[in-house]
Amino acid sequence: MLLFLSAILLPTLSACGSNDDEPPQKPITPEAPEPDTPDNDNTTIPVSFAKGADISWLTEIEHKGHEFYNDKGETSDAISILRDECGINSIRLRVWVEPEHEWNGIADLMAKARRAHVMGMRLMIDFHLSDTWADPANQKVPDAWKNLKTGEELASAVKRHVTEVLGKLKNENIHPEWVQIGNETSGGMLWESGRVQGNTVGEFVRYFNAGAEAVKETIPDAKVILHLNNGHDKDMFNWFFDLMKTNGAKYDMIGMSLYPETESGNGSSWQVAIDNSMVNSCIDNINLLSKKYGKHIMISEIGFHHSNGIAGKAAIEKLLKDQSGKTLAGIFYWEPEAPEGFNGYHKGAFEKGRPNEAIKAFKSN
C-alpha cells in the first residue's frame, strides 16, 4: 500500500489507507449475534494513551536530502520535533523480509528503532511478512519463502522471522510495546494459502498464530495486534473477527486504519474533504468491537491530505475527546514526516519541513 510508488500506482497503496480499497468477499449478512461473553477479559484501561506516528520512511527521506525544522526555524531531528512540538510518544515501524533495496529491511528497522528508543519513544513493530507492501490488494509471499510447500513450513518461516527481528531488538534492550502480525489483513496474508474470503480462512490463522507465538516467547509483555483496513466498516470487522473467534486466532488488540477523506469536483474546484461520517462510524465501531470481543482498539494508521491540516486536526481531536481513556488505546499518524508527493504520497503532515495543525493536535489534547 514496489518500494517506490508513483502517483499512477497510488490508488493501490492500501497500506496508506486508500478509501477505494475493495473489501474482501464476505457473507451477505456478516454480523453474527453478539456472544454472551467477550473473547477474554482484556478491558483494563491502558497505562497511557499512545500518541503515535509511523515514520518508516524517515531514513529514506533523510537520504534524499530532505530536512526538518523546529519551531525556531532551526534544522532539527524529525523524531525530536514530533516528540517536543507535536506530543508524539510512540513510534510505529514496518519491516519487510528481504526488500529489493535497503529501506524497511531489518538493518533499516534497527537504525530507526535505536533512534526512537534513545528519544524515549514507545514502539510498535509492523510485520508485513512480505518483501514489499502488504495490504488488502497485496499479500505476496517473500521470495525466500516461495519454495516452502506446506502451511506448516510457511508458519515456521513466519515464526523464525518474527523471532529474529524481535530478538535483535531485545538484544539491544529495545522492547516493543506492540507487535502487529500482518498489515491490513482483511483478505488474509501470504497468498494464496493464507487468503481469507467468505467463510474460509485458509492457513491465515496458522500463520498469524505462529507470529503471535514468536512475540510471546521473545517479548512476553508485548501486545499482539490484528490489523485491518477501513476502520469505519462495521460489517467487515464483525465478519472478520467472528471468523477469527471461530478459528482460534490469538491476539491482544484490534488494529485499524482510518483515512476519512473523499475527493470531489475537478479542475479548479477539485478538493479533498474530511468525511465526518467515517469518523463517527469509526467511533461507533470502536465501541462495538471492544464490547463484543473484549479487546482494546488501536488506530494503527490515520492520515489526511497535506492541505487538510485544520480539518485533520478536528478529526483527531474528535477521536481523542470521544475515546481517550475508554476503549481506544492509541492513534498512529501514518508517515506525517513525508514531504508532499514523496513516493507518490500526499497525506504527510509536515509543510516545508515543519509540522502542520493535524499532527500538532496530539500536543494540545
Tab-separated table of N, CA, C and O in Angstrom, residues 110 117 166-176:
chain	number	residue	atom	x	y	z
A	110	MET	N	16.295	-1.512	12.461
A	110	MET	CA	17.101	-1.372	13.670
A	110	MET	C	17.630	0.052	13.823
A	110	MET	O	17.647	0.606	14.936
A	117	HIS	N	14.234	4.721	20.431
A	117	HIS	CA	14.491	4.283	21.797
A	117	HIS	C	15.265	5.345	22.571
A	117	HIS	O	14.936	5.655	23.729
A	166	LEU	N	12.588	-9.508	16.534
A	166	LEU	CA	12.379	-9.111	17.924
A	166	LEU	C	13.593	-9.459	18.784
A	166	LEU	O	13.915	-8.742	19.740
A	167	GLY	N	14.260	-10.553	18.449
A	167	GLY	CA	15.465	-10.916	19.182
A	167	GLY	C	16.562	-9.884	19.039
A	167	GLY	O	17.269	-9.568	20.012
A	168	LYS	N	16.739	-9.344	17.835
A	168	LYS	CA	17.744	-8.295	17.618
A	168	LYS	C	17.405	-7.049	18.434
A	168	LYS	O	18.298	-6.407	19.018
A	169	LEU	N	16.130	-6.697	18.486
A	169	LEU	CA	15.714	-5.547	19.283
A	169	LEU	C	15.956	-5.813	20.773
A	169	LEU	O	16.520	-4.984	21.490
A	170	LYS	N	15.548	-6.984	21.218
A	170	LYS	CA	15.696	-7.328	22.632
A	170	LYS	C	17.158	-7.337	23.053
A	170	LYS	O	17.500	-6.914	24.165
A	171	ASN	N	18.032	-7.798	22.178
A	171	ASN	CA	19.457	-7.844	22.485
A	171	ASN	C	20.054	-6.458	22.710
A	171	ASN	O	21.113	-6.323	23.330
A	172	GLU	N	19.378	-5.429	22.191
A	172	GLU	CA	19.827	-4.043	22.409
A	172	GLU	C	18.949	-3.335	23.439
A	172	GLU	O	18.933	-2.112	23.523
A	173	ASN	N	18.222	-4.162	24.205
A	173	ASN	CA	17.363	-3.650	25.282
A	173	ASN	C	16.249	-2.751	24.753
A	173	ASN	O	15.801	-1.823	25.434
A	174	ILE	N	15.799	-3.033	23.533
A	174	ILE	CA	14.652	-2.330	22.940
A	174	ILE	C	13.481	-3.304	22.963
A	174	ILE	O	13.520	-4.357	22.315
A	175	HIS	N	12.451	-2.965	23.724
A	175	HIS	CA	11.320	-3.873	23.912
A	175	HIS	C	10.052	-3.242	23.339
A	175	HIS	O	9.448	-2.377	23.983
A	176	PRO	N	9.640	-3.621	22.136
A	176	PRO	CA	8.399	-3.082	21.575
A	176	PRO	C	7.209	-3.345	22.497
A	176	PRO	O	7.101	-4.419	23.093
